[in-house]
Short mmCIF file of C-alpha atoms and ligand atoms in Angstrom, two decimals:
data_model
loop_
_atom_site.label_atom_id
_atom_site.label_comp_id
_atom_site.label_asym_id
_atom_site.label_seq_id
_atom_site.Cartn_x
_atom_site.Cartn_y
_atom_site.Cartn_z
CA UNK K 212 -61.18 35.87 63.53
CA UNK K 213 -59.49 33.02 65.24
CA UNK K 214 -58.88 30.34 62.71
CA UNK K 215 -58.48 27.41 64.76
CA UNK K 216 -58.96 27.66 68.98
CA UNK K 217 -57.51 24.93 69.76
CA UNK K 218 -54.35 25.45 68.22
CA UNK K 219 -54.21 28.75 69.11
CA UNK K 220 -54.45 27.89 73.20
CA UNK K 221 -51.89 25.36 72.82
CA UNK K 222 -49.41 28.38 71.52
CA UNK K 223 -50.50 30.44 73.86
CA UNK K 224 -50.27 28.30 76.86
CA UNK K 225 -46.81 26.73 75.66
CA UNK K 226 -45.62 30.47 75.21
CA UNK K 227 -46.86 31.63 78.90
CA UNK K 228 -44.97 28.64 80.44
CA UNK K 229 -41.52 29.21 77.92
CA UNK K 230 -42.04 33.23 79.99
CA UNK K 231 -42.42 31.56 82.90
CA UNK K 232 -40.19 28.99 83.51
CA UNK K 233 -37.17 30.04 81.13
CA UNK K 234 -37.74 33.95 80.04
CA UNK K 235 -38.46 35.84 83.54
CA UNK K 236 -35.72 33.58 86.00
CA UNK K 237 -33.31 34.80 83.21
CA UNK K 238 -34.77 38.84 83.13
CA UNK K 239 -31.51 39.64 85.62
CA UNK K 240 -29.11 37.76 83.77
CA UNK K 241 -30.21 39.48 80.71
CA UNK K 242 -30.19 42.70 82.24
CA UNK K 243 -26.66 42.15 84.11
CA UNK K 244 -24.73 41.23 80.83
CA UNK K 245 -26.88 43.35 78.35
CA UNK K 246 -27.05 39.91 76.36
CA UNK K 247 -30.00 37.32 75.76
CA UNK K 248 -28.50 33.73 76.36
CA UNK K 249 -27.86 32.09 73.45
CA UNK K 250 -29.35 28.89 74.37
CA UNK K 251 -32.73 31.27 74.87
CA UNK K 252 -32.35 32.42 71.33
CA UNK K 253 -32.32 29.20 70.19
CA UNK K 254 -35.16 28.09 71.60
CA UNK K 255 -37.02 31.12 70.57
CA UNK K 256 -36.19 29.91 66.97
CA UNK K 257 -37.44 26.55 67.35
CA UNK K 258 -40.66 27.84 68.79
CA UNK K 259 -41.18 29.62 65.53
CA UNK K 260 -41.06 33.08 67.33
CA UNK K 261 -39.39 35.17 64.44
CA UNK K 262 -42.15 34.12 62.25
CA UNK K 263 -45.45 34.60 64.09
CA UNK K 264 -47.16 37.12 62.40
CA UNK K 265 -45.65 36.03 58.76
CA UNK K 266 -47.87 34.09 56.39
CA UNK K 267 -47.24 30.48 55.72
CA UNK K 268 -46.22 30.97 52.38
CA UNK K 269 -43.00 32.39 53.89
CA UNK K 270 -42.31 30.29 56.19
CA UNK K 271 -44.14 31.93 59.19
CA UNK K 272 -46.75 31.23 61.78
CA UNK K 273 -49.34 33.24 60.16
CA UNK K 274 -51.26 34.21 63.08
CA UNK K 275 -54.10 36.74 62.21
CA UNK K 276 -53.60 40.49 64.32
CA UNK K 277 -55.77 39.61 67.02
CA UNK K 278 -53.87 36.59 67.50
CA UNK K 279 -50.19 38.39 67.31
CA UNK K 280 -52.06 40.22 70.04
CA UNK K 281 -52.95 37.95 72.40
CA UNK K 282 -49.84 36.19 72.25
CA UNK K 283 -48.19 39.92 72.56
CA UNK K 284 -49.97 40.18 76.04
CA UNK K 285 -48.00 36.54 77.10
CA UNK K 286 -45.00 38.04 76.34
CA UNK K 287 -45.31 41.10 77.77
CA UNK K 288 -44.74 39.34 81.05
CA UNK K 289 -41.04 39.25 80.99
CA UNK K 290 -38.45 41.91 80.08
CA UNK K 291 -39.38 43.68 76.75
CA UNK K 292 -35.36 43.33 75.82
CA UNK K 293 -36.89 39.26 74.54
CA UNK K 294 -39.68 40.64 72.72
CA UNK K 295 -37.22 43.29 71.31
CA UNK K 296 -35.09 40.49 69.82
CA UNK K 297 -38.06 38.88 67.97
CA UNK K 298 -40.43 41.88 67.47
CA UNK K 299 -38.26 43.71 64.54
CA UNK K 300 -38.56 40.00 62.39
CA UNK K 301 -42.37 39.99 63.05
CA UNK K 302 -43.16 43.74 62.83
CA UNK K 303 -41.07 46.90 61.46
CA UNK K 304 -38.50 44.67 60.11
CA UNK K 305 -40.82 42.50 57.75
CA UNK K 306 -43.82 43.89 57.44
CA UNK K 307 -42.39 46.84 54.50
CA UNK K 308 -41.76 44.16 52.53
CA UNK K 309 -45.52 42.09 53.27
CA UNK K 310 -47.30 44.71 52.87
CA UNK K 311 -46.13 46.59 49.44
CA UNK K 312 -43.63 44.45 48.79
CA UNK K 313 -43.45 42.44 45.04
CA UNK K 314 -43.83 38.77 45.62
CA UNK K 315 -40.52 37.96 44.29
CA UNK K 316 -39.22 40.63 47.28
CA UNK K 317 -41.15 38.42 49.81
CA UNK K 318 -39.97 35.17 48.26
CA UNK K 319 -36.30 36.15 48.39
CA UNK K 320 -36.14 37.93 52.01
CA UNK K 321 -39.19 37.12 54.03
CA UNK K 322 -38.59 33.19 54.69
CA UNK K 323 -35.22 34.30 56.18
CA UNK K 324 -36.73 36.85 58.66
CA UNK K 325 -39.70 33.86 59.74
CA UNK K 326 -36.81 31.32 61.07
CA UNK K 327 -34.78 33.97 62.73
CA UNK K 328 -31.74 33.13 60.70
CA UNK K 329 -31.96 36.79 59.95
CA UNK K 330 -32.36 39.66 61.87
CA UNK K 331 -34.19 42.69 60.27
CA UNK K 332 -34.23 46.53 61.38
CA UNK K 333 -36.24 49.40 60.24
CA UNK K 334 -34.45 52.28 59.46
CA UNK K 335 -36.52 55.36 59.50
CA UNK K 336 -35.03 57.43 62.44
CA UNK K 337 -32.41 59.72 61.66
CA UNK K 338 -30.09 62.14 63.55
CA UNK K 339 -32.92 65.48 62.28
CA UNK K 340 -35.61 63.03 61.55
CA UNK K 341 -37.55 62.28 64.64
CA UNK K 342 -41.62 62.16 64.42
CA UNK K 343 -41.50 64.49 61.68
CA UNK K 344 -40.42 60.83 59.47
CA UNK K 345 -41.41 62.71 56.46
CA UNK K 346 -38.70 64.76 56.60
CA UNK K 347 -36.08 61.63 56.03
CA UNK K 348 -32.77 63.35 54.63
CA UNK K 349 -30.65 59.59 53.60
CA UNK K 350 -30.53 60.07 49.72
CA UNK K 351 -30.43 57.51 47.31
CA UNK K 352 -29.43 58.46 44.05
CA UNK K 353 -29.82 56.32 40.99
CA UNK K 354 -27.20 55.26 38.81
CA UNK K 355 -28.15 52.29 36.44
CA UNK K 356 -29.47 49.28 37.82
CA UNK K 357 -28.37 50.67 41.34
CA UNK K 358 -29.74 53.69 43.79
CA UNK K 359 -26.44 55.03 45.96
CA UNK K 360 -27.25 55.19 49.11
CA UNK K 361 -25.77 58.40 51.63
CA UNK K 362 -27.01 59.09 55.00
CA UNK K 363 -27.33 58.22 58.90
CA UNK K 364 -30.04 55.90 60.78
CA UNK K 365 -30.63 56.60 64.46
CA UNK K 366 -31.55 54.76 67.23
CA UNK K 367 -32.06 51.49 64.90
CA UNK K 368 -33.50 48.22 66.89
CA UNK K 369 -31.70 45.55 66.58
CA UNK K 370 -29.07 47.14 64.23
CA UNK K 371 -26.09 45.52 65.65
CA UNK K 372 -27.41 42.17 64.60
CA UNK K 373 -29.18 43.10 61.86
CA UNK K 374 -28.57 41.17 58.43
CA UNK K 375 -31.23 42.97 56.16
CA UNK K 376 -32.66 46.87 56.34
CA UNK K 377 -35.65 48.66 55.05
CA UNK K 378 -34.49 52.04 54.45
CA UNK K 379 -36.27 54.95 53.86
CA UNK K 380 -34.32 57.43 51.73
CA UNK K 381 -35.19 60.35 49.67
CA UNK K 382 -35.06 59.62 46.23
CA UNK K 383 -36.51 62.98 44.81
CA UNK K 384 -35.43 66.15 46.28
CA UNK K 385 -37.59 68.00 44.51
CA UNK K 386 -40.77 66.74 46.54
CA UNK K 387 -40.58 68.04 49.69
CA UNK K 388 -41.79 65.51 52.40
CA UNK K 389 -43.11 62.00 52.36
CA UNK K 390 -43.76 61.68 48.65
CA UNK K 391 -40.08 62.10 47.99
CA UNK K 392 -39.41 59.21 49.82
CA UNK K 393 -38.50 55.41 48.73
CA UNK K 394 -38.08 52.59 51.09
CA UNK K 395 -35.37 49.75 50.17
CA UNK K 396 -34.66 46.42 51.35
CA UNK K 397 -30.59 46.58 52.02
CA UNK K 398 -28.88 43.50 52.66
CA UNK K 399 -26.98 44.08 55.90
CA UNK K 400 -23.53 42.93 54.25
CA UNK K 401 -23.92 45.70 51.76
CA UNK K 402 -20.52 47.39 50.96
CA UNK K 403 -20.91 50.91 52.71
CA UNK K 404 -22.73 50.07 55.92
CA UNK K 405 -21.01 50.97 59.02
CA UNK K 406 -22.97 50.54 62.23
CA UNK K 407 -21.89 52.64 65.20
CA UNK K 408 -21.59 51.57 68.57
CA UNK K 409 -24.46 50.16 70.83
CA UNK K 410 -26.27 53.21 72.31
CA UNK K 411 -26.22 53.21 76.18
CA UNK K 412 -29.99 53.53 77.05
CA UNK K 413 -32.54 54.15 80.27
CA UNK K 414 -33.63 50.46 80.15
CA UNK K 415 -34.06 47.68 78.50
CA UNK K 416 -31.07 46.10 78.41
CA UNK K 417 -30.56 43.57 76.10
CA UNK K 418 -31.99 44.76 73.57
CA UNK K 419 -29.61 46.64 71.32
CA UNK K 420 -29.53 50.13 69.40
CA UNK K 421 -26.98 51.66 66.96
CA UNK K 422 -26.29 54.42 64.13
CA UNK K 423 -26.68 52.70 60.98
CA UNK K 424 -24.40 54.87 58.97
CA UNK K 425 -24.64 54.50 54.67
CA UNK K 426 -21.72 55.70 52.65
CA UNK K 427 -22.13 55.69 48.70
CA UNK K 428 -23.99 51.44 49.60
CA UNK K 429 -24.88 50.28 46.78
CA UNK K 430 -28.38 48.86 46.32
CA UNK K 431 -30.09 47.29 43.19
CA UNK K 432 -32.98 49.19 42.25
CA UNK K 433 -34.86 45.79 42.20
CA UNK K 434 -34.68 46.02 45.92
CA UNK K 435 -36.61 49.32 46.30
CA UNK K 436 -39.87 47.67 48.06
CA UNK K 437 -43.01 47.94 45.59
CA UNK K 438 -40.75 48.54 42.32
CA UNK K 439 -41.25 51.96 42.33
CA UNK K 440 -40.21 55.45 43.34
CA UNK K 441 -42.10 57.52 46.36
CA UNK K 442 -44.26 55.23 47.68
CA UNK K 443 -41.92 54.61 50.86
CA UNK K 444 -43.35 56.98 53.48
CA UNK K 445 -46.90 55.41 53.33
CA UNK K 446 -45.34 51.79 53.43
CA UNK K 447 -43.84 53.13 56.74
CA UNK K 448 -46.96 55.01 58.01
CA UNK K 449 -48.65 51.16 57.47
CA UNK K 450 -45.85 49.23 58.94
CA UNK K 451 -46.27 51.36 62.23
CA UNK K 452 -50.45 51.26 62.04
CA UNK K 453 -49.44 47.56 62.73
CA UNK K 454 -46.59 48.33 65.10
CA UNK K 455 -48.59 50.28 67.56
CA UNK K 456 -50.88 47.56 67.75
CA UNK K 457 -48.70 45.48 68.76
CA UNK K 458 -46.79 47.55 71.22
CA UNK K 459 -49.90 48.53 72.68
CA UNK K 460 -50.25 44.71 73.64
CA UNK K 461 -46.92 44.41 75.32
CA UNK K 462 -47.73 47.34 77.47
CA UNK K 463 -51.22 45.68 78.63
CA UNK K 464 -48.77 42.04 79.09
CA UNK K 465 -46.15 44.37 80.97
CA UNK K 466 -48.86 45.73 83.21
CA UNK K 467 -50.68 42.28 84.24
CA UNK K 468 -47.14 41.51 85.23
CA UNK K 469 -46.28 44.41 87.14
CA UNK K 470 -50.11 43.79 88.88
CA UNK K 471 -49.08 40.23 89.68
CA UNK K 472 -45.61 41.40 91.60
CA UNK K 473 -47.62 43.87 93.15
CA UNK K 474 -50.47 41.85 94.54
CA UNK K 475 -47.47 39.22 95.50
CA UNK K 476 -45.72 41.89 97.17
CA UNK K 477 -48.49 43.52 99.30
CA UNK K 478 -49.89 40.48 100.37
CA UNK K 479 -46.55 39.19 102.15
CA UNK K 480 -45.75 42.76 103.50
CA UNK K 481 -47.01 43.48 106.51
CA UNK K 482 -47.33 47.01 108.06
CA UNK K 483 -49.70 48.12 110.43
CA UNK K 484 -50.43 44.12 112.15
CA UNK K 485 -51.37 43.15 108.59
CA UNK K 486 -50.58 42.51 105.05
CA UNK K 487 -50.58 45.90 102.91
CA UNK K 488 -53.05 44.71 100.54
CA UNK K 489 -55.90 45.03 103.32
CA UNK K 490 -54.98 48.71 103.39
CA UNK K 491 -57.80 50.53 101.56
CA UNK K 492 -55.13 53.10 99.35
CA UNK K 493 -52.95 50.29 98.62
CA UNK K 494 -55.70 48.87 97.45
CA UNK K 495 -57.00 51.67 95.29
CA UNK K 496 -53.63 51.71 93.83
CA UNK K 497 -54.09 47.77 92.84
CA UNK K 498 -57.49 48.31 91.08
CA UNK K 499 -56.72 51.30 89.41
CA UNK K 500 -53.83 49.91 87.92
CA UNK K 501 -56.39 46.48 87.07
CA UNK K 502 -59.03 48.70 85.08
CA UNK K 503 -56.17 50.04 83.17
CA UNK K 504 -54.93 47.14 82.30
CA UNK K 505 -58.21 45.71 81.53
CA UNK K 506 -59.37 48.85 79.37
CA UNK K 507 -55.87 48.34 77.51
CA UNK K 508 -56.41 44.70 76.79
CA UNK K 509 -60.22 45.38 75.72
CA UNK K 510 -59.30 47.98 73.15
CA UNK K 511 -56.47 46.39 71.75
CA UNK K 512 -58.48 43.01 71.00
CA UNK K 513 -61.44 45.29 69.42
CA UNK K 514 -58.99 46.92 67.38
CA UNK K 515 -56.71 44.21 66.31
CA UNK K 516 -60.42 42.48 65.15
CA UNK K 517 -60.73 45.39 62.80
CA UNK K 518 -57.91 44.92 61.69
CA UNK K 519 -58.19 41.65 60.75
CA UNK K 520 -61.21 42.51 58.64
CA UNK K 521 -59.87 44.47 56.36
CA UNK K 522 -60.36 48.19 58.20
CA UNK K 523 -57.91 50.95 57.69
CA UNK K 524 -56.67 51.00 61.72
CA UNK K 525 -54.69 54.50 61.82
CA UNK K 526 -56.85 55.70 64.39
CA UNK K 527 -57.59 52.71 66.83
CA UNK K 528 -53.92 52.18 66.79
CA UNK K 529 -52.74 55.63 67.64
CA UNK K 530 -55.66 55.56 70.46
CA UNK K 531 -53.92 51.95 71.84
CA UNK K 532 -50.62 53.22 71.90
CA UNK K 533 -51.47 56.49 73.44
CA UNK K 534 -52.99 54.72 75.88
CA UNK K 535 -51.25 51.46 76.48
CA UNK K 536 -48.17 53.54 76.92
CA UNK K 537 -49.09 56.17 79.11
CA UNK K 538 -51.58 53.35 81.26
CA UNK K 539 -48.62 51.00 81.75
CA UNK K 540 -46.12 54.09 83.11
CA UNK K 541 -48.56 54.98 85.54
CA UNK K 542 -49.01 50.96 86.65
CA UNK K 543 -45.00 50.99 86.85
CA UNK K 544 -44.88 53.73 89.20
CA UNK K 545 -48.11 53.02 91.26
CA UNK K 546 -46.53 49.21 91.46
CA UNK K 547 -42.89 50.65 92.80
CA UNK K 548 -44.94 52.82 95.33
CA UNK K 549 -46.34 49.54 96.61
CA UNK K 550 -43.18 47.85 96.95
CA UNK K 551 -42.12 51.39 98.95
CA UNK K 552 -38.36 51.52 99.78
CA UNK K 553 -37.56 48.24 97.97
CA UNK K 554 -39.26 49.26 95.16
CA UNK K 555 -36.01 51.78 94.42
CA UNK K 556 -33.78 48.68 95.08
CA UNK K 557 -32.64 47.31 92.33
CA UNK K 558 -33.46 43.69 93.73
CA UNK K 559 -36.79 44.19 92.67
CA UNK K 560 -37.85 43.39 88.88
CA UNK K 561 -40.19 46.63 89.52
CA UNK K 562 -37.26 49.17 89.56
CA UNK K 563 -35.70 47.88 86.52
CA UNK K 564 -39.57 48.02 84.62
CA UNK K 565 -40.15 51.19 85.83
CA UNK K 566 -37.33 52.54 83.47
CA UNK K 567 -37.66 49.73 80.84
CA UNK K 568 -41.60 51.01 80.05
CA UNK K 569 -40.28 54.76 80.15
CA UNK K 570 -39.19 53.89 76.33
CA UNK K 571 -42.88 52.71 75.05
CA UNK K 572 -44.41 56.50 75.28
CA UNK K 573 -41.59 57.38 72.94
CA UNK K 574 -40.80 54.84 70.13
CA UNK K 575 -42.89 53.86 67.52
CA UNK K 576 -44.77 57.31 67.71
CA UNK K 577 -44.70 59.47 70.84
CA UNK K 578 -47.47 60.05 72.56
CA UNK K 579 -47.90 63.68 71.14
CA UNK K 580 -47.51 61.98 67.65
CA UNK K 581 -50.49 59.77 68.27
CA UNK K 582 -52.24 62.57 69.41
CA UNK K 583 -51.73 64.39 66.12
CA UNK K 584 -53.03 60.98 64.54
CA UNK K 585 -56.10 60.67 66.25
CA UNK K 586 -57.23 64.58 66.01
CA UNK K 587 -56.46 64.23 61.80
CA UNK K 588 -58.47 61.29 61.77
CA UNK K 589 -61.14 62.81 63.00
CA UNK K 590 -61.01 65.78 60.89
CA UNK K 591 -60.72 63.37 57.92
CA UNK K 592 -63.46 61.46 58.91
CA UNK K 593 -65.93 64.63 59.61
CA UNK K 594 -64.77 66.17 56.50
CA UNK K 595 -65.55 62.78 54.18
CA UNK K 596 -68.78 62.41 56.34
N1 COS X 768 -51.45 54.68 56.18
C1 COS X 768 -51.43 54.99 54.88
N2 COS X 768 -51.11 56.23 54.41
C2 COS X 768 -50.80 57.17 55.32
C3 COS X 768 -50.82 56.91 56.70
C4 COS X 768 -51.16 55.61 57.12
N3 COS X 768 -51.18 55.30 58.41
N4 COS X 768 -50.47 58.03 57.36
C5 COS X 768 -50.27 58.97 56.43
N5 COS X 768 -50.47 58.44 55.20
C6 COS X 768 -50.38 59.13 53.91
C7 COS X 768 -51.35 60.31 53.90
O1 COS X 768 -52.64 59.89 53.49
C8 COS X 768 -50.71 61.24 52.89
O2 COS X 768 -51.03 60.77 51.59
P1 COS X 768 -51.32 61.81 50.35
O3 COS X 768 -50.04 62.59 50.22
O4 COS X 768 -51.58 60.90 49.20
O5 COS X 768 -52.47 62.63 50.79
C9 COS X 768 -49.22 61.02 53.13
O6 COS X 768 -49.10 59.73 53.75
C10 COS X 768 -48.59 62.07 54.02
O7 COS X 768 -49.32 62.07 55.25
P2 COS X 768 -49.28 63.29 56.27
O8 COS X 768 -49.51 64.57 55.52
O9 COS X 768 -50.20 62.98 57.40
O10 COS X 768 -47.75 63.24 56.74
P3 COS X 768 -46.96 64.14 57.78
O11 COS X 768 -45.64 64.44 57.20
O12 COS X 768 -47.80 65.26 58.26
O13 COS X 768 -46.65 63.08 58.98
C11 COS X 768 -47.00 61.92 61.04
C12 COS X 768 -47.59 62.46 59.71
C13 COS X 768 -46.52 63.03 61.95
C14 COS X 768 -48.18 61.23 61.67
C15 COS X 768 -45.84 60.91 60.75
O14 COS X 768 -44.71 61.59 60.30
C16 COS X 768 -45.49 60.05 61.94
O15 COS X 768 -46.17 59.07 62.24
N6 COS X 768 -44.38 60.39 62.65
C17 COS X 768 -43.86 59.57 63.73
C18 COS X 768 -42.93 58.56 63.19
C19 COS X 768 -42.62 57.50 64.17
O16 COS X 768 -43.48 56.83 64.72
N7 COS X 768 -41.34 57.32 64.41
C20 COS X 768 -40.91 56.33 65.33
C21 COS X 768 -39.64 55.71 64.87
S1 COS X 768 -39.85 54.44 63.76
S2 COS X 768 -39.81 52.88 64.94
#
């Protein structure tokens, strides 16, 4: 539930005009020079953005899901290279530690991630480990008070500036799968971390992947998240429950913007003696895209409210980011069709959103994997009916 209205509006409307007025007349800067503007960063800080979705306690916002989400939808309007910057601090990058953390693992890392004076990365991706995450081969081996860790991270958010990893890494051989698996909170300074280059992507520039590469790092066994061995798949199957809620908003925030340029865009075109957006298939185009985006927003509120009482969310969230993904690609390419010949011109913020939402369908669970999610979940439930 929303705690307090008021307060929450006031975020939300400060937030909409910070997109407006300094995040989207920046979006080709950021794009040009693959680099958020420091002066951006800082302000991003001060507004307590790192933090939103960490409890009080530790030094965070605190907001409740549903409110992560609606403030998710604000900054969806801009280039998802800002969110990028602040999403890893908020989500995959804190939440291991929140949710199965011990509290003297949140004490000592979290209130670092909620001012932004540390970056954090999830590091479950590896060069054989794609959506089969159960499969993770990084090994950490104990020796004394320390696990050595050996292996290679792919496609890690945020690892170039990252100052503090959870790591999932295999810490029994002998169990095949996820229940072999350990996550650890790795201090990004740790001997034996090499991060590769920045990858060159599709889109969303700006925001920044790399190799996270771990050779013989060594990691006190105090830092394996929970205190104990195996649990580290399921605290990563949790972390990304959350996650796809919360991507599932930016693609509904992505899609009202790409609307908005669209409406703009057809009603000061004019073809035929009038403005496109009196032509009846432009117009389909335009309200298709709108009942999308609606349907998105609807079920991502409904299931961020479960969330926030308490309901296991597996299967809501797999059906938001199946469909939040896949709506907003289609409202991408319906809103370059609009814009016609310019809408290939790289002038346009269209073109460059077109490829930037390409990535959503893909990370935090394709859409086959959420597929996979919802059927099981039904099976489960019919089974335990
Ligand atoms: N919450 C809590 N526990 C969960 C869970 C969840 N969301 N999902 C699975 N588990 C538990 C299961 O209950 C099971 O527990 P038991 O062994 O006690 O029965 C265990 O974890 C293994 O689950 P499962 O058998 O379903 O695991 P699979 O290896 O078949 O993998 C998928 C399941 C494919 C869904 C998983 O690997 C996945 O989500 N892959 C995509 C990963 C991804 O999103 N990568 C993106 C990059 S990270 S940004």
């Amino acid at each position: 539930m929303i705690r307090d209205a008021e307060t929450l509006q006031q975020l939300i409307d400060t937030l909409s005009r910070f997109v407006r007025e300094r995040l989207v007349p920046a979006e080709q800067q950021v794009a040009e020079n693959d680099a958020i503007p420091d002066d951006i960063i800082a302000e991003m800080k001060a507004m307590g953005l790192f933090g939103l979705s960490i409890p009080e306690q530790y030094g965070g916002l605190g907001l409740t899901m549903e409110e992560e989400v609606l403030v998710a939808f604000e900054l969806g309007r801009t280039s998802p290279a800002f969110r990028s910057l602040m999403g890893t601090n908020n989500g995959i990058g804190a939440q291991g530690i929140l949710i199965d953390g011990t509290e003297e693992q949140k004490q000592r890392y979290v209130p670092q991630l909620a001012t932004g004076d540390v970056i954090g990365a999830f590091c479950l991706t590896e060069p054989d480990v794609g959506s089969d995450s159960g499969a993770v081969k990084t090994r950490a081996r104990r020796d004394g008070e320390h696990y050595i860790l050996n292996g290679t991270k792919r496609f890690i958010t945020n690892g170039p500036h990252a100052g503090l990893f959870t790591v999932m890494a295999r810490t029994n051989a002998d169990i095949p799968g996820g229940g072999g698996v350990s996550a650890f909170i790795v201090e990004g300074d740790t001997p034996g971390i090499t991060r590769g280059k920045a990858d060159v992507k599709m889109g969303q520039k700006g925001a920044h992947t790399c190799d996270i590469i771990f050779d013989n790092c060594r990691v006190p066994a105090a830092n394996i998240i929970g205190g104990q061995e195996g649990l580290g798949f399921k605290t990563a199957m949790k972390v990304l429950d959350r996650g796809r809620l919360h991507i599932s908003a930016v693609c509904v925030g992505v899609a009202m913007r790409l609307i908005d340029d669209a409406v703009a865009f057809a009603m000061e075109r004019q073809q035929f003696g009038k403005p496109i957006i009196e032509h009846q298939l432009i117009q389909a185009m335009l309200a298709d895209s709108r009942a999308e985006a609606f349907a998105g927003r609807s079920m991502v509120l409904e299931a961020a409210r479960s969330k926030d009482r308490g309901e296991r969310v597996s299967l809501d969230a797999s059906c938001c980011k199946l469909f939040c993904s896949e709506m907003v690609g289609r409202v991408a390419d319906r809103a370059v069709q609009i814009h016609g010949g310019a809408g290939y011109m790289a002038e346009y913020p269209v073109e460059r959103f077109y490829r930037d939402v390409r990535l959503f369908r893909i990370y935090e669970g394709t859409t086959q994997i959420q597929q996979i999610v919802i059927a099981r979940e039904l099976a489960r439930q019919a089974a335990s009916a």
